[in-house]
Structure formats: structure tokens, C-alpha cells
CSV table of C-alpha atoms in Angstrom, one decimal:
chain,number,residue,atom,x,y,z
Y,53,MET,CA,119.1,108.1,48.4
Y,54,GLY,CA,115.8,107.3,50.1
Y,55,VAL,CA,113.5,109.6,52.2
Y,56,GLU,CA,115.4,108.4,55.3
Y,57,GLN,CA,118.7,109.5,54.2
Y,58,LYS,CA,117.3,113.0,53.2
Y,59,LEU,CA,115.6,113.3,56.5
Y,60,ALA,CA,118.7,112.1,58.4
Y,61,ASN,CA,120.7,114.7,56.8
Y,62,MET,CA,118.3,117.2,58.1
Y,63,GLY,CA,118.6,115.8,61.5
Y,64,VAL,CA,115.3,113.9,61.7
Y,65,VAL,CA,115.0,110.4,62.9
Y,66,THR,CA,111.8,108.3,62.4
Y,67,THR,CA,110.9,105.6,64.9
Y,68,THR,CA,107.7,104.3,66.4
Y,69,LEU,CA,105.9,105.9,69.4
Y,70,GLU,CA,106.4,102.7,71.5
Y,71,THR,CA,110.3,102.7,70.9
Y,72,ALA,CA,110.4,106.3,71.8
Y,73,VAL,CA,108.4,106.1,75.0
Y,74,ASN,CA,110.3,103.1,76.3
Y,75,TRP,CA,113.5,104.7,75.4
Y,76,GLY,CA,112.7,107.6,77.5
Y,77,ARG,CA,111.5,105.4,80.4
Y,78,THR,CA,114.6,103.4,80.5
Y,79,ASN,CA,117.2,105.8,80.1
Y,80,ALA,CA,116.3,107.9,83.0
Y,81,MET,CA,114.9,105.6,85.5
Y,82,TRP,CA,115.4,107.1,88.9
Y,83,PRO,CA,115.6,104.7,91.7
Y,84,MET,CA,114.3,105.2,95.2
Y,85,LEU,CA,116.7,104.6,98.1
Y,86,PHE,CA,115.4,101.6,99.8
Y,87,GLY,CA,118.5,100.1,101.2
Y,88,LEU,CA,117.4,98.0,104.3
Y,89,ALA,CA,120.2,95.8,105.2
Y,90,CYS,CA,123.6,94.4,103.8
Y,91,CYS,CA,122.4,94.6,100.2
Y,92,ALA,CA,122.3,98.2,100.6
Y,93,ILE,CA,126.0,98.3,100.8
Y,94,GLU,CA,126.3,96.6,97.5
Y,95,MET,CA,123.8,99.0,96.1
Y,96,MET,CA,125.8,101.8,97.1
Y,97,ALA,CA,129.0,100.0,95.7
Y,98,ALA,CA,127.2,99.7,92.4
Y,99,GLN,CA,126.4,103.4,92.5
Y,100,SER,CA,130.0,104.3,93.3
Y,101,ALA,CA,132.7,105.0,90.7
Y,102,THR,CA,134.0,101.5,90.1
Y,103,TYR,CA,130.5,100.0,89.0
Y,104,ASP,CA,128.9,103.1,87.9
Y,105,MET,CA,125.1,103.0,87.7
Y,106,SER,CA,124.7,106.5,86.5
Y,107,ARG,CA,125.9,105.4,83.1
Y,108,PHE,CA,122.3,103.8,83.0
Y,109,GLY,CA,120.7,106.9,83.8
Y,110,MET,CA,120.5,106.1,87.5
Y,111,GLU,CA,122.5,109.2,88.6
Y,112,LEU,CA,119.8,110.4,91.0
Y,113,MET,CA,118.8,108.3,93.7
Y,114,ARG,CA,115.7,109.9,95.1
Y,115,PRO,CA,114.6,109.2,98.7
Y,116,SER,CA,111.2,110.5,97.9
Y,117,PRO,CA,108.9,107.9,96.4
Y,118,ARG,CA,107.0,110.7,94.5
Y,119,GLN,CA,109.9,111.5,92.4
Y,120,SER,CA,111.2,108.0,91.6
Y,121,ASP,CA,110.2,105.2,89.0
Y,122,LEU,CA,112.2,102.2,90.3
Y,123,MET,CA,112.2,100.6,93.8
Y,124,ILE,CA,115.2,98.5,94.4
Y,125,VAL,CA,114.3,96.6,97.6
Y,126,ALA,CA,117.8,95.8,98.9
Y,127,GLY,CA,117.8,93.7,102.1
Y,128,ARG,CA,115.4,91.6,104.4
Y,129,VAL,CA,111.9,93.1,105.0
Y,130,SER,CA,110.7,92.3,108.4
Y,131,ARG,CA,106.9,92.0,109.2
Y,132,LYS,CA,107.0,95.4,110.9
Y,133,MET,CA,108.4,97.2,107.8
Y,134,ALA,CA,106.1,95.5,105.3
Y,135,PRO,CA,103.1,98.0,105.6
Y,136,VAL,CA,105.6,100.8,105.5
Y,137,LEU,CA,106.9,99.5,102.1
Y,138,ARG,CA,103.6,99.0,100.7
Y,139,ARG,CA,102.7,102.4,101.5
Y,140,LEU,CA,106.0,103.7,99.9
Y,141,TYR,CA,105.2,101.6,96.8
Y,142,ASP,CA,101.7,103.0,96.6
Y,143,GLN,CA,103.1,106.7,96.8
Y,144,MET,CA,105.2,106.0,93.7
Y,145,PRO,CA,103.5,107.4,90.5
Y,146,GLU,CA,103.1,105.2,87.4
Y,147,PRO,CA,105.2,103.7,85.7
Y,148,LYS,CA,106.8,102.1,88.4
Y,149,TRP,CA,109.1,98.9,88.6
Y,150,VAL,CA,110.4,96.9,91.4
Y,151,ILE,CA,113.7,95.0,91.7
Y,152,ALA,CA,114.0,92.5,94.4
Y,153,MET,CA,117.7,92.6,95.2
Y,154,GLY,CA,119.2,89.8,97.0
Y,155,ASP,CA,118.0,86.5,98.5
Y,156,CYS,CA,116.1,88.0,101.4
Y,157,ALA,CA,113.9,90.3,99.3
Y,158,SER,CA,113.5,87.5,96.7
Y,159,CYS,CA,112.6,84.6,98.8
Y,160,GLY,CA,113.3,85.3,102.5
Y,161,GLY,CA,116.9,84.2,102.1
Y,162,VAL,CA,118.4,82.3,105.1
Y,163,PHE,CA,115.6,83.8,107.4
Y,164,ASN,CA,112.8,81.2,107.5
Y,165,ASN,CA,111.1,82.5,110.6
Y,166,TYR,CA,108.3,84.5,112.0
Y,167,ALA,CA,109.9,87.9,111.9
Y,168,ILE,CA,111.1,88.1,108.1
Y,169,LEU,CA,108.7,88.5,105.0
Y,170,GLN,CA,109.3,85.5,103.0
Y,171,GLY,CA,110.0,87.4,99.7
Y,172,VAL,CA,108.9,90.9,99.0
Y,173,ASP,CA,106.6,89.5,96.3
Y,174,GLU,CA,104.1,88.9,99.2
Y,175,ILE,CA,103.2,92.6,99.1
Y,176,VAL,CA,104.5,94.4,96.0
Y,177,PRO,CA,104.6,92.9,92.3
Y,178,VAL,CA,108.3,92.4,91.4
Y,179,ASP,CA,109.7,92.7,87.9
Y,180,VAL,CA,113.2,91.5,88.4
Y,181,TYR,CA,114.7,89.1,91.0
Y,182,VAL,CA,118.6,89.4,91.5
Y,183,ALA,CA,120.0,86.5,93.4
Y,184,GLY,CA,122.9,86.5,95.7
Y,185,CYS,CA,123.6,87.2,99.4
Y,186,PRO,CA,124.5,89.9,98.7
Y,187,PRO,CA,124.6,90.1,94.8
Y,188,ARG,CA,127.8,91.6,93.4
Y,189,PRO,CA,127.5,95.0,91.9
Y,190,GLU,CA,127.8,93.5,88.6
Y,191,ALA,CA,124.9,91.2,89.3
Y,192,LEU,CA,122.7,94.3,90.3
Y,193,ILE,CA,123.7,96.0,87.0
Y,194,HIS,CA,122.8,92.8,85.1
Y,195,GLY,CA,119.4,93.0,86.9
Y,196,VAL,CA,119.0,96.7,85.9
Y,197,VAL,CA,119.8,95.9,82.3
Y,198,THR,CA,117.3,93.0,82.3
Y,199,LEU,CA,114.8,95.5,83.6
Y,200,HIS,CA,115.7,97.9,80.8
Y,201,GLU,CA,115.3,95.0,78.3
Y,202,LYS,CA,112.0,94.1,79.8
Y,203,VAL,CA,110.8,97.8,79.5
Y,204,ARG,CA,111.9,98.2,76.0
Y,205,ALA,CA,109.8,95.2,75.0
Y,206,GLU,CA,106.6,96.7,76.5
Y,207,LYS,CA,103.7,97.3,74.2
Y,208,PHE,CA,101.0,99.9,74.4
Y,209,LYS,CA,98.2,97.3,74.4
Y,210,ASP,CA,99.5,95.6,77.5
Y,211,LEU,CA,99.6,99.0,79.4
Y,212,THR,CA,96.1,99.6,79.2
Y,213,LYS,CA,94.9,96.7,81.5
Y,214,THR,CA,94.5,97.9,85.1
W,8,MET,CA,132.1,87.3,143.9
W,9,ASP,CA,132.8,90.8,145.3
W,10,ASN,CA,132.7,91.4,149.0
W,11,LYS,CA,130.1,94.1,148.6
W,12,LEU,CA,128.0,92.0,146.3
W,13,GLU,CA,128.1,89.2,149.0
W,14,LYS,CA,126.7,91.5,151.7
W,15,ILE,CA,123.9,92.6,149.3
W,16,VAL,CA,122.9,89.1,148.5
W,17,GLN,CA,122.9,88.1,152.1
W,18,VAL,CA,120.5,91.1,152.7
W,19,LEU,CA,118.4,89.7,150.0
W,20,GLN,CA,118.4,86.3,151.4
W,21,GLU,CA,117.5,87.3,154.8
W,22,ARG,CA,114.7,89.9,153.9
W,23,PHE,CA,113.1,88.0,151.1
W,24,GLY,CA,114.1,84.3,151.6
W,25,ALA,CA,115.7,84.4,148.3
W,26,THR,CA,118.0,81.6,147.1
W,27,PHE,CA,121.0,82.4,144.9
W,28,GLU,CA,123.3,80.6,142.5
W,29,GLU,CA,126.7,81.8,141.4
W,30,PHE,CA,128.2,81.4,138.1
W,31,ARG,CA,131.7,82.7,137.2
W,32,GLY,CA,131.6,85.6,139.5
W,33,GLU,CA,128.0,86.6,138.6
W,34,ALA,CA,125.3,86.4,141.2
W,35,HIS,CA,121.9,85.1,140.1
W,36,VAL,CA,119.3,85.6,142.9
W,37,PHE,CA,115.9,83.8,142.8
W,38,VAL,CA,113.0,85.9,144.2
W,39,SER,CA,109.4,85.0,144.4
W,40,LEU,CA,106.7,86.7,142.5
W,41,GLU,CA,105.2,88.5,145.4
W,42,LYS,CA,108.4,90.1,146.7
W,43,ILE,CA,110.1,91.2,143.4
W,44,ILE,CA,108.9,94.9,143.6
W,45,GLU,CA,110.1,95.3,147.2
W,46,ALA,CA,113.4,93.8,146.3
W,47,LEU,CA,113.9,96.1,143.3
W,48,SER,CA,113.0,99.2,145.3
W,49,LEU,CA,115.3,98.2,148.1
W,50,LEU,CA,118.2,97.7,145.7
W,51,ARG,CA,117.4,100.9,144.0
W,52,ASP,CA,117.0,103.0,147.1
W,53,GLU,CA,119.4,101.7,149.6
W,54,HIS,CA,122.2,99.9,147.6
W,55,GLU,CA,122.5,102.4,144.7
W,56,PHE,CA,121.6,100.0,142.0
W,57,ALA,CA,120.2,102.7,139.8
W,58,LEU,CA,120.4,101.2,136.4
W,59,LEU,CA,118.1,98.5,135.0
W,60,SER,CA,120.5,97.2,132.4
W,61,THR,CA,118.0,94.6,131.0
W,62,LEU,CA,114.7,92.9,131.6
W,63,THR,CA,114.1,89.7,129.7
W,64,ALA,CA,112.7,86.2,130.2
W,65,VAL,CA,113.7,82.8,129.6
W,66,ASP,CA,111.4,79.8,128.7
W,67,TYR,CA,112.4,76.4,130.3
W,68,TRP,CA,109.6,74.3,128.8
W,69,PRO,CA,109.4,71.3,129.1
W,70,GLN,CA,112.3,70.6,131.3
W,71,GLU,CA,111.5,72.8,134.3
W,72,SER,CA,108.4,74.1,135.9
W,73,PRO,CA,107.7,76.9,136.6
W,74,ARG,CA,108.3,77.5,133.0
W,75,PHE,CA,109.4,81.1,132.6
W,76,HIS,CA,112.1,82.9,134.4
W,77,VAL,CA,111.8,86.8,134.2
W,78,ILE,CA,115.2,88.2,134.7
W,79,TYR,CA,116.1,91.7,135.9
W,80,GLN,CA,119.7,92.8,135.4
W,81,LEU,CA,120.7,95.6,137.8
W,82,THR,CA,123.9,97.6,137.7
W,83,SER,CA,125.3,99.9,140.0
W,84,LEU,CA,127.4,102.5,138.7
W,85,THR,CA,128.9,104.1,141.8
W,86,GLN,CA,130.0,100.7,143.2
W,87,ASN,CA,130.7,98.8,140.0
W,88,LEU,CA,128.5,96.0,140.7
W,89,SER,CA,126.1,93.9,138.6
W,90,LEU,CA,123.3,91.7,140.0
W,91,GLN,CA,120.7,89.5,138.4
W,92,LEU,CA,117.4,88.8,139.9
W,93,ARG,CA,115.2,86.0,138.5
W,94,VAL,CA,111.5,85.5,139.1
W,95,PRO,CA,110.2,82.1,138.4
W,96,VAL,CA,106.7,82.5,136.7
W,97,ASP,CA,104.2,79.9,136.2
W,98,GLY,CA,103.2,79.1,132.5
W,99,SER,CA,99.3,78.8,133.0
W,100,GLN,CA,98.6,82.5,133.9
W,101,PRO,CA,101.8,84.4,133.8
W,102,ARG,CA,101.3,87.8,135.4
W,103,VAL,CA,104.2,89.8,137.0
W,104,PRO,CA,103.8,93.3,138.7
W,105,THR,CA,105.4,95.9,136.5
W,106,ALA,CA,108.7,97.7,137.3
W,107,THR,CA,107.8,100.7,135.4
W,108,GLY,CA,107.2,102.6,138.3
W,109,LEU,CA,110.7,102.1,139.6
W,110,PHE,CA,112.6,102.0,136.5
W,111,GLN,CA,111.5,104.0,133.4
W,112,ALA,CA,113.7,101.6,131.3
W,113,ALA,CA,111.3,98.7,132.0
W,114,ASN,CA,108.6,100.1,129.9
W,115,TRP,CA,109.7,98.9,126.4
W,116,ARG,CA,111.4,95.8,127.7
W,117,GLU,CA,108.3,94.6,129.4
W,118,ARG,CA,106.4,95.0,126.2
W,119,GLU,CA,109.1,93.0,124.4
W,120,VAL,CA,108.5,90.2,127.1
W,121,LEU,CA,104.9,90.5,126.6
W,122,ASP,CA,105.1,90.2,122.7
W,123,MET,CA,107.7,87.3,122.8
W,124,PHE,CA,106.6,85.1,125.8
W,125,GLY,CA,103.0,86.3,126.7
W,126,ILE,CA,103.9,87.4,130.2
W,127,GLU,CA,101.5,89.9,131.3
W,128,PHE,CA,102.6,93.0,133.5
W,129,GLU,CA,100.0,94.4,135.8
W,130,GLY,CA,100.0,98.0,135.9
W,131,HIS,CA,102.0,98.6,132.7
W,132,PRO,CA,100.9,102.0,131.3
W,133,ASP,CA,101.0,100.7,127.6
W,134,PRO,CA,100.6,97.0,127.2
W,135,ARG,CA,100.7,96.2,123.4
W,136,ARG,CA,102.9,94.4,121.2
W,137,ILE,CA,106.2,96.0,120.2
W,138,MET,CA,107.8,93.9,117.5
W,139,MET,CA,105.1,91.8,115.9
W,140,PRO,CA,102.1,93.3,114.2
W,141,GLU,CA,99.2,94.2,116.4
W,142,ASP,CA,97.1,91.4,115.1
W,143,TRP,CA,99.6,88.6,115.4
W,144,THR,CA,98.6,85.5,117.4
W,145,GLY,CA,101.1,83.5,119.3
W,146,HIS,CA,104.3,84.4,121.1
W,147,PRO,CA,107.4,83.7,119.1
W,148,LEU,CA,110.0,83.1,121.6
W,149,ARG,CA,108.2,80.4,123.6
W,150,LYS,CA,109.8,76.8,123.2
W,151,ASP,CA,106.4,75.4,121.6
W,152,TYR,CA,106.2,78.1,119.0
W,153,PRO,CA,107.3,76.5,115.4
W,154,LEU,CA,110.8,77.2,114.5
W,155,GLY,CA,110.5,77.8,110.7
W,156,TYR,CA,107.8,79.6,108.8
W,157,GLU,CA,107.3,78.2,105.5
W,158,GLU,CA,108.3,75.0,103.5
W,159,PRO,CA,111.4,75.7,101.5
W,160,GLN,CA,110.8,75.7,97.7
W,161,PHE,CA,113.1,73.2,95.9
W,162,THR,CA,113.0,72.2,92.4
W,163,PHE,CA,111.1,69.2,93.0
W,164,ASN,CA,108.1,70.8,94.8
W,165,PHE,CA,108.2,74.2,93.1
W,166,ASP,CA,104.9,73.9,91.3
W,167,GLU,CA,102.9,72.7,94.4
W,168,ILE,CA,104.4,75.5,96.7
W,169,ASP,CA,103.9,78.1,94.0
W,170,LEU,CA,100.2,77.5,94.1
W,171,ARG,CA,100.0,78.2,97.8
W,172,LYS,CA,102.4,81.2,98.0
W,173,PRO,CA,100.8,84.6,98.5
W,174,TYR,CA,101.7,86.8,95.6
W,175,ALA,CA,100.8,90.5,95.5
W,176,LYS,CA,98.7,91.3,92.5
W,177,GLU,CA,99.2,94.9,92.1
């Protein structure tokens, strides 16, 4: 009977601060509605009942950037939309993450021309790229789970570099 | 071609010296640059062509000269007729008088033609780019504008292109 057993009987769990902070960040990550084009339909499908995303804490899709942590850029970003996207990204409070969903957000997709931004990582730093045109809802959920794993592995000493 | 349309095309031919071509029941009338505003106001006032359906341009470089054709598609709702006016414009200093005074719908469409082809419209109330960013150089829909934008990044040239790609730092 160790100390941990006795504490557990009392309802106390010990952990590290990093684990606790990262657990809080992953389990209630609110995405911002940024469905631009066809990938938005798959994002909506992933949010729906069949491929439920609210089991990952993403029940609330906030349209306001001030209340969200995660920006899922779903769809092609045109050159006219790019400064708007950057402004919304700047309005999100730290900590924030970006998932580039689909081929057009990752690398420009099939549109190799003057009007479409060749990958949204030209203007915002992206954490996870989800490939597909459009990616299936399961692929988007896999990307979300990958992001969760990445956030769980974050250390405090990396966060203090600005 | 409709009888009424034939008569209107004949009026245009007599008054403005316009030539016309027919394609599958549509009438395409070629009007010169100086007479286009007069022709548009004649059609709008006397022949009830009140709707400017579209205003675009085509680039025929290098096959034809003059290079651009500015296209005005007019529709008459009362008579159920549709007529297309084409204005051949030279490529060196393309300037066309604006149709905004006659049709309010011409405003944004002329801005689009300016943005995509570089054809300037004299007397336009708001001549600025509408689709590309304001500091963009070049006119994308001209035939001598490059087709693609960047070199595709395959596995064999991944690292070389990775050095040149613009990434956002933060």
C-alpha cells in the first residue's frame, strides 16, 4: 500500500504540470469555422453524428476567432482572402494551432495559378497537414488526433521562445 | 435570326457602319471604338435593350490584330432578344470610353476587364483592381501571361524547392 494508493482512495491523482496543462489544452480545443470551399462540406460531415468530432472536445465550433484555439483551414485560399485569413489568425489568442485541411490548403492543390495561394503555410504557420481532395472525415479526425498527440508532447521549455 | 433582330442589326449597319457575323442564331455586331457609346445609347433608348447582361473582353494574341475585343451583351426583356456588340481594341494603348453612364451594371465589369486585360476605361468613376491585390503587376487573362504559378514539388526536387518556398515564420 503506497502513498499513491492511499491518495487514490481519497480521490487525489498526482501528475506533472505539463501533462495536466496539455491535457486541458487537447481535450477542449475549440475550432474556428474556416470552411472556405469543398473541404468545408467534409468538415461539416466530420462534425455530424456519423463521424462525431465532439467526442474530441470539438463540440463548439466558434465563428469568432477570439474564442477559439484551432483554425482548420478547409479549402482553397485565394490571394484576395489571404490578408483576411492572416488577420483572423492574428486575432486568435495564444495558444493556437492550425490544421491545413485538404490539398489546396496544404500546397495549392490542383490550382497552380495566379489566383490561389500555393499552400496556406505561406501566411500562417501550420501544425498538421491533412492530405486529400477532399479528405474523408476519418482523415480529418486522424489529423485532429495527430495534433492532439503533438500538443501532448509539448514541453514548457519550448513554449517560452517567442 | 429573329426578324426584329435583323431589323435592328440593319439599323446598326446603316448608322454606324458596323459589320456583323451570325453564329447559330446569335448576332455579333462589330462596332468601332468611336461609335460604341452612341450605339449603346441608341439600343438602350430606342430599341428597348435595357439590360447589359455582360461586359467582358477576349484576347486574340498573336493570331489577330487588333488584339482585344471588348464584348457588350445586351438583352431586351420586352422583346426577348439578345444582341452582342464587339469592339476591336488595339493592344498598345487600350482605352475605351466607359459605359457606366448608360448602364450601372458596367461598373464592376469594367473593373474586371481592367484587372484581367489592362484595358482602361475613360471616365470610369472607380478605376481600380477588383480581383487581384492592389499592388499586383500584370494582367492575368492576357495570352502572354504565364499559365502556371510555381514549379510543382515532386520527390526528386523536394529539397531544392523547399529552400525557395515562402514559409510563414509566426
